[in-house]
């Protein structure tokens, strides 16, 4: 018989939660033109999978097994956009661990970043990049999961 606990439901609830497939960690870069004085944010239009194609997102991707989130972020940005970046602050999300929810299967850690080498090009996973003025961040159709992150960035990056 399930024993209810005053804080967190029944033991069955806890067992169910523990047995859920663990979420996969994704990392994303909110690339601005200048970390010290940001005026623009880089958005990227996805080409796949078909369910997400055409949606705009922060570049990034899955952390591989045995890889640190920061290494994964530098690798993904280099693979996808062909640039090296310098990281700024972490953009805290609402979930435990400061991650952002991406559907049921993924959670994303996000950092501010700026390009230190190269000129971003849509090399892999995207077919178009666009620099958005900070007062016009909704000019593209963001993926639903990225929209709350963009709203947070809007507030974080707003000038004095
Ligand atoms: O880019 P990648 O396919 O490795 O990302 C894994 C999943 O994370 C995607 O299928 C997508 O659902 C989600 N994602 C997202 N927004 C991002 C990056 C990834 O919704 N900025």
PDB file of C-alpha atoms and ligand atoms in Angstrom:
ATOM      1  CA  UNK A   1       0.000   0.000   0.000  1.00  0.00           C
ATOM      2  CA  UNK A   2       1.262   3.481  -0.949  1.00  0.00           C
ATOM      3  CA  UNK A   3       2.053   5.582   2.117  1.00  0.00           C
ATOM      4  CA  UNK A   4       1.329   9.272   1.562  1.00  0.00           C
ATOM      5  CA  UNK A   5       3.994  11.647   2.808  1.00  0.00           C
ATOM      6  CA  UNK A   6       3.034  15.176   3.796  1.00  0.00           C
ATOM      7  CA  UNK A   7       5.678  16.792   1.616  1.00  0.00           C
ATOM      8  CA  UNK A   8       5.699  14.908  -1.597  1.00  0.00           C
ATOM      9  CA  UNK A   9       2.910  12.455  -2.222  1.00  0.00           C
ATOM     10  CA  UNK A  10       3.128   8.680  -2.092  1.00  0.00           C
ATOM     11  CA  UNK A  11       6.066   6.340  -2.271  1.00  0.00           C
ATOM     12  CA  UNK A  12       4.557   5.130  -5.553  1.00  0.00           C
ATOM     13  CA  UNK A  13       4.803   8.689  -6.913  1.00  0.00           C
ATOM     14  CA  UNK A  14       8.440   8.823  -5.930  1.00  0.00           C
ATOM     15  CA  UNK A  15       9.141   5.407  -7.481  1.00  0.00           C
ATOM     16  CA  UNK A  16       7.461   6.483 -10.696  1.00  0.00           C
ATOM     17  CA  UNK A  17       9.473   9.697 -10.852  1.00  0.00           C
ATOM     18  CA  UNK A  18      12.721   7.854 -10.197  1.00  0.00           C
ATOM     19  CA  UNK A  19      12.034   5.311 -12.908  1.00  0.00           C
ATOM     20  CA  UNK A  20      11.266   7.895 -15.577  1.00  0.00           C
ATOM     21  CA  UNK A  21      13.780   8.024 -18.356  1.00  0.00           C
ATOM     22  CA  UNK A  22      16.339  10.614 -17.285  1.00  0.00           C
ATOM     23  CA  UNK A  23      16.255  13.756 -19.369  1.00  0.00           C
ATOM     24  CA  UNK A  24      19.108  14.419 -21.743  1.00  0.00           C
ATOM     25  CA  UNK A  25      21.077  17.599 -21.149  1.00  0.00           C
ATOM     26  CA  UNK A  26      21.274  20.156 -23.965  1.00  0.00           C
ATOM     27  CA  UNK A  27      23.385  23.342 -23.918  1.00  0.00           C
ATOM     28  CA  UNK A  28      22.602  26.582 -25.702  1.00  0.00           C
ATOM     29  CA  UNK A  29      24.433  29.828 -26.437  1.00  0.00           C
ATOM     30  CA  UNK A  30      22.764  33.235 -26.323  1.00  0.00           C
ATOM     31  CA  UNK A  31      25.362  34.851 -28.589  1.00  0.00           C
ATOM     32  CA  UNK A  32      25.377  38.635 -28.398  1.00  0.00           C
ATOM     33  CA  UNK A  33      27.480  41.052 -30.429  1.00  0.00           C
ATOM     34  CA  UNK A  34      29.327  42.341 -27.340  1.00  0.00           C
ATOM     35  CA  UNK A  35      29.109  40.845 -23.851  1.00  0.00           C
ATOM     36  CA  UNK A  36      29.936  44.164 -22.196  1.00  0.00           C
ATOM     37  CA  UNK A  37      27.495  46.255 -24.255  1.00  0.00           C
ATOM     38  CA  UNK A  38      25.079  43.890 -25.980  1.00  0.00           C
ATOM     39  CA  UNK A  39      22.908  45.341 -28.747  1.00  0.00           C
ATOM     40  CA  UNK A  40      22.053  42.240 -30.805  1.00  0.00           C
ATOM     41  CA  UNK A  41      21.328  38.525 -30.262  1.00  0.00           C
ATOM     42  CA  UNK A  42      22.037  35.762 -32.790  1.00  0.00           C
ATOM     43  CA  UNK A  43      19.118  33.519 -33.770  1.00  0.00           C
ATOM     44  CA  UNK A  44      19.364  30.421 -35.955  1.00  0.00           C
ATOM     45  CA  UNK A  45      16.687  28.695 -38.063  1.00  0.00           C
ATOM     46  CA  UNK A  46      16.578  24.896 -37.712  1.00  0.00           C
ATOM     47  CA  UNK A  47      16.490  22.553 -40.674  1.00  0.00           C
ATOM     48  CA  UNK A  48      15.651  19.339 -38.823  1.00  0.00           C
ATOM     49  CA  UNK A  49      13.892  17.331 -37.497  1.00  0.00           C
ATOM     50  CA  UNK A  50      10.867  18.156 -39.628  1.00  0.00           C
ATOM     51  CA  UNK A  51       8.768  18.947 -36.554  1.00  0.00           C
ATOM     52  CA  UNK A  52      11.185  21.756 -35.621  1.00  0.00           C
ATOM     53  CA  UNK A  53      12.336  22.829 -39.104  1.00  0.00           C
ATOM     54  CA  UNK A  54      11.750  26.523 -39.758  1.00  0.00           C
ATOM     55  CA  UNK A  55      11.704  27.337 -36.053  1.00  0.00           C
ATOM     56  CA  UNK A  56      14.304  29.742 -34.665  1.00  0.00           C
ATOM     57  CA  UNK A  57      16.461  28.804 -31.710  1.00  0.00           C
ATOM     58  CA  UNK A  58      19.546  29.564 -29.726  1.00  0.00           C
ATOM     59  CA  UNK A  59      22.350  27.484 -31.237  1.00  0.00           C
ATOM     60  CA  UNK A  60      23.532  24.508 -29.221  1.00  0.00           C
ATOM     61  CA  UNK A  61      22.878  20.814 -28.834  1.00  0.00           C
ATOM     62  CA  UNK A  62      23.157  17.686 -26.785  1.00  0.00           C
ATOM     63  CA  UNK A  63      25.924  17.055 -24.270  1.00  0.00           C
ATOM     64  CA  UNK A  64      27.663  13.796 -25.186  1.00  0.00           C
ATOM     65  CA  UNK A  65      28.346  11.079 -22.644  1.00  0.00           C
ATOM     66  CA  UNK A  66      31.457  11.897 -20.612  1.00  0.00           C
ATOM     67  CA  UNK A  67      31.555  15.458 -21.952  1.00  0.00           C
ATOM     68  CA  UNK A  68      31.212  18.553 -19.763  1.00  0.00           C
ATOM     69  CA  UNK A  69      28.385  20.984 -20.584  1.00  0.00           C
ATOM     70  CA  UNK A  70      30.866  23.776 -21.360  1.00  0.00           C
ATOM     71  CA  UNK A  71      32.963  21.615 -23.694  1.00  0.00           C
ATOM     72  CA  UNK A  72      29.746  20.560 -25.406  1.00  0.00           C
ATOM     73  CA  UNK A  73      28.715  24.183 -25.888  1.00  0.00           C
ATOM     74  CA  UNK A  74      32.038  25.192 -27.477  1.00  0.00           C
ATOM     75  CA  UNK A  75      31.941  22.077 -29.684  1.00  0.00           C
ATOM     76  CA  UNK A  76      28.331  22.576 -30.808  1.00  0.00           C
ATOM     77  CA  UNK A  77      28.829  26.237 -31.643  1.00  0.00           C
ATOM     78  CA  UNK A  78      31.987  25.456 -33.610  1.00  0.00           C
ATOM     79  CA  UNK A  79      30.250  22.622 -35.499  1.00  0.00           C
ATOM     80  CA  UNK A  80      27.046  24.531 -36.196  1.00  0.00           C
ATOM     81  CA  UNK A  81      28.315  28.060 -36.819  1.00  0.00           C
ATOM     82  CA  UNK A  82      32.073  27.682 -37.368  1.00  0.00           C
ATOM     83  CA  UNK A  83      33.028  30.153 -34.649  1.00  0.00           C
ATOM     84  CA  UNK A  84      34.821  30.185 -31.323  1.00  0.00           C
ATOM     85  CA  UNK A  85      33.065  31.888 -28.447  1.00  0.00           C
ATOM     86  CA  UNK A  86      33.826  33.388 -25.068  1.00  0.00           C
ATOM     87  CA  UNK A  87      31.177  32.758 -22.435  1.00  0.00           C
ATOM     88  CA  UNK A  88      29.465  35.289 -20.222  1.00  0.00           C
ATOM     89  CA  UNK A  89      27.052  34.555 -17.404  1.00  0.00           C
ATOM     90  CA  UNK A  90      24.803  31.553 -17.153  1.00  0.00           C
ATOM     91  CA  UNK A  91      21.161  32.366 -17.952  1.00  0.00           C
ATOM     92  CA  UNK A  92      19.308  30.718 -15.070  1.00  0.00           C
ATOM     93  CA  UNK A  93      16.282  28.597 -15.924  1.00  0.00           C
ATOM     94  CA  UNK A  94      13.302  27.666 -13.737  1.00  0.00           C
ATOM     95  CA  UNK A  95      14.060  23.950 -13.185  1.00  0.00           C
ATOM     96  CA  UNK A  96      16.255  22.476 -10.425  1.00  0.00           C
ATOM     97  CA  UNK A  97      19.830  22.787 -11.652  1.00  0.00           C
ATOM     98  CA  UNK A  98      18.878  26.077 -13.331  1.00  0.00           C
ATOM     99  CA  UNK A  99      17.957  24.362 -16.578  1.00  0.00           C
ATOM    100  CA  UNK A 100      15.244  25.279 -19.096  1.00  0.00           C
ATOM    101  CA  UNK A 101      12.621  22.669 -20.060  1.00  0.00           C
ATOM    102  CA  UNK A 102      12.698  21.473 -23.685  1.00  0.00           C
ATOM    103  CA  UNK A 103       9.731  19.120 -23.952  1.00  0.00           C
ATOM    104  CA  UNK A 104       9.756  15.896 -21.915  1.00  0.00           C
ATOM    105  CA  UNK A 105      13.073  14.518 -22.996  1.00  0.00           C
ATOM    106  CA  UNK A 106      15.529  17.399 -22.739  1.00  0.00           C
ATOM    107  CA  UNK A 107      16.607  20.190 -20.428  1.00  0.00           C
ATOM    108  CA  UNK A 108      18.887  23.005 -21.514  1.00  0.00           C
ATOM    109  CA  UNK A 109      21.607  24.999 -19.787  1.00  0.00           C
ATOM    110  CA  UNK A 110      22.129  28.424 -21.405  1.00  0.00           C
ATOM    111  CA  UNK A 111      25.031  30.875 -21.285  1.00  0.00           C
ATOM    112  CA  UNK A 112      25.539  34.314 -22.765  1.00  0.00           C
ATOM    113  CA  UNK A 113      28.406  34.340 -25.251  1.00  0.00           C
ATOM    114  CA  UNK A 114      30.224  36.447 -27.816  1.00  0.00           C
ATOM    115  CA  UNK A 115      32.179  35.443 -30.893  1.00  0.00           C
ATOM    116  CA  UNK A 116      35.957  35.698 -30.525  1.00  0.00           C
ATOM    117  CA  UNK A 117      37.006  34.005 -33.776  1.00  0.00           C
ATOM    118  CA  UNK A 118      35.214  33.634 -37.102  1.00  0.00           C
ATOM    119  CA  UNK A 119      32.032  34.890 -38.672  1.00  0.00           C
ATOM    120  CA  UNK A 120      28.939  32.812 -37.868  1.00  0.00           C
ATOM    121  CA  UNK A 121      27.604  30.794 -40.815  1.00  0.00           C
ATOM    122  CA  UNK A 122      24.773  28.227 -40.914  1.00  0.00           C
ATOM    123  CA  UNK A 123      27.124  25.265 -41.427  1.00  0.00           C
ATOM    124  CA  UNK A 124      25.140  22.497 -39.762  1.00  0.00           C
ATOM    125  CA  UNK A 125      21.528  22.125 -38.485  1.00  0.00           C
ATOM    126  CA  UNK A 126      20.475  25.631 -39.632  1.00  0.00           C
ATOM    127  CA  UNK A 127      19.766  27.305 -42.970  1.00  0.00           C
ATOM    128  CA  UNK A 128      19.695  30.926 -41.850  1.00  0.00           C
ATOM    129  CA  UNK A 129      21.130  33.082 -39.084  1.00  0.00           C
ATOM    130  CA  UNK A 130      19.816  36.452 -38.054  1.00  0.00           C
ATOM    131  CA  UNK A 131      21.140  39.092 -35.662  1.00  0.00           C
ATOM    132  CA  UNK A 132      18.169  40.575 -33.808  1.00  0.00           C
ATOM    133  CA  UNK A 133      18.169  43.998 -32.189  1.00  0.00           C
ATOM    134  CA  UNK A 134      17.487  43.638 -28.462  1.00  0.00           C
ATOM    135  CA  UNK A 135      14.285  45.662 -28.774  1.00  0.00           C
ATOM    136  CA  UNK A 136      13.098  43.388 -31.605  1.00  0.00           C
ATOM    137  CA  UNK A 137      13.865  39.911 -30.277  1.00  0.00           C
ATOM    138  CA  UNK A 138      10.435  38.589 -31.286  1.00  0.00           C
ATOM    139  CA  UNK A 139      11.031  39.347 -34.976  1.00  0.00           C
ATOM    140  CA  UNK A 140      11.496  35.616 -35.678  1.00  0.00           C
ATOM    141  CA  UNK A 141       9.299  32.613 -34.867  1.00  0.00           C
ATOM    142  CA  UNK A 142      11.169  31.114 -31.924  1.00  0.00           C
ATOM    143  CA  UNK A 143      10.666  27.460 -31.065  1.00  0.00           C
ATOM    144  CA  UNK A 144       8.132  27.327 -28.204  1.00  0.00           C
ATOM    145  CA  UNK A 145      10.796  26.035 -25.801  1.00  0.00           C
ATOM    146  CA  UNK A 146      13.141  28.920 -26.599  1.00  0.00           C
ATOM    147  CA  UNK A 147      10.575  31.696 -26.214  1.00  0.00           C
ATOM    148  CA  UNK A 148      10.677  31.919 -22.386  1.00  0.00           C
ATOM    149  CA  UNK A 149      14.476  32.010 -22.591  1.00  0.00           C
ATOM    150  CA  UNK A 150      14.300  34.882 -25.061  1.00  0.00           C
ATOM    151  CA  UNK A 151      11.894  36.707 -22.755  1.00  0.00           C
ATOM    152  CA  UNK A 152      14.367  36.324 -19.910  1.00  0.00           C
ATOM    153  CA  UNK A 153      17.182  37.568 -22.163  1.00  0.00           C
ATOM    154  CA  UNK A 154      15.064  40.577 -23.103  1.00  0.00           C
ATOM    155  CA  UNK A 155      14.889  41.546 -19.433  1.00  0.00           C
ATOM    156  CA  UNK A 156      18.526  40.614 -18.678  1.00  0.00           C
ATOM    157  CA  UNK A 157      20.010  42.503 -21.600  1.00  0.00           C
ATOM    158  CA  UNK A 158      17.824  45.595 -21.493  1.00  0.00           C
ATOM    159  CA  UNK A 159      19.948  48.702 -21.195  1.00  0.00           C
ATOM    160  CA  UNK A 160      19.919  51.010 -18.159  1.00  0.00           C
TER     161      UNK A 160
HETATM  162  O1  LIG B   1      20.222  20.499 -31.501  1.00  0.00           O
HETATM  163  P1  LIG B   1      19.865  19.129 -30.972  1.00  0.00           P
HETATM  164  O2  LIG B   1      18.977  18.336 -31.915  1.00  0.00           O
HETATM  165  O3  LIG B   1      21.025  18.360 -30.448  1.00  0.00           O
HETATM  166  O4  LIG B   1      18.940  19.465 -29.693  1.00  0.00           O
HETATM  167  C1  LIG B   1      18.225  18.474 -29.043  1.00  0.00           C
HETATM  168  C2  LIG B   1      16.779  18.889 -28.874  1.00  0.00           C
HETATM  169  O5  LIG B   1      16.707  20.054 -28.051  1.00  0.00           O
HETATM  170  C3  LIG B   1      16.094  19.280 -30.161  1.00  0.00           C
HETATM  171  O6  LIG B   1      15.425  18.203 -30.735  1.00  0.00           O
HETATM  172  C4  LIG B   1      15.118  20.338 -29.733  1.00  0.00           C
HETATM  173  O7  LIG B   1      13.902  19.747 -29.343  1.00  0.00           O
HETATM  174  C5  LIG B   1      15.705  20.932 -28.504  1.00  0.00           C
HETATM  175  N1  LIG B   1      16.280  22.282 -28.631  1.00  0.00           N
HETATM  176  C6  LIG B   1      15.460  23.409 -28.514  1.00  0.00           C
HETATM  177  N2  LIG B   1      16.008  24.655 -28.516  1.00  0.00           N
HETATM  178  C7  LIG B   1      17.349  24.806 -28.654  1.00  0.00           C
HETATM  179  C8  LIG B   1      18.203  23.690 -28.795  1.00  0.00           C
HETATM  180  C9  LIG B   1      17.639  22.445 -28.774  1.00  0.00           C
HETATM  181  O8  LIG B   1      14.227  23.269 -28.376  1.00  0.00           O
HETATM  182  N3  LIG B   1      17.840  26.036 -28.628  1.00  0.00           N
END
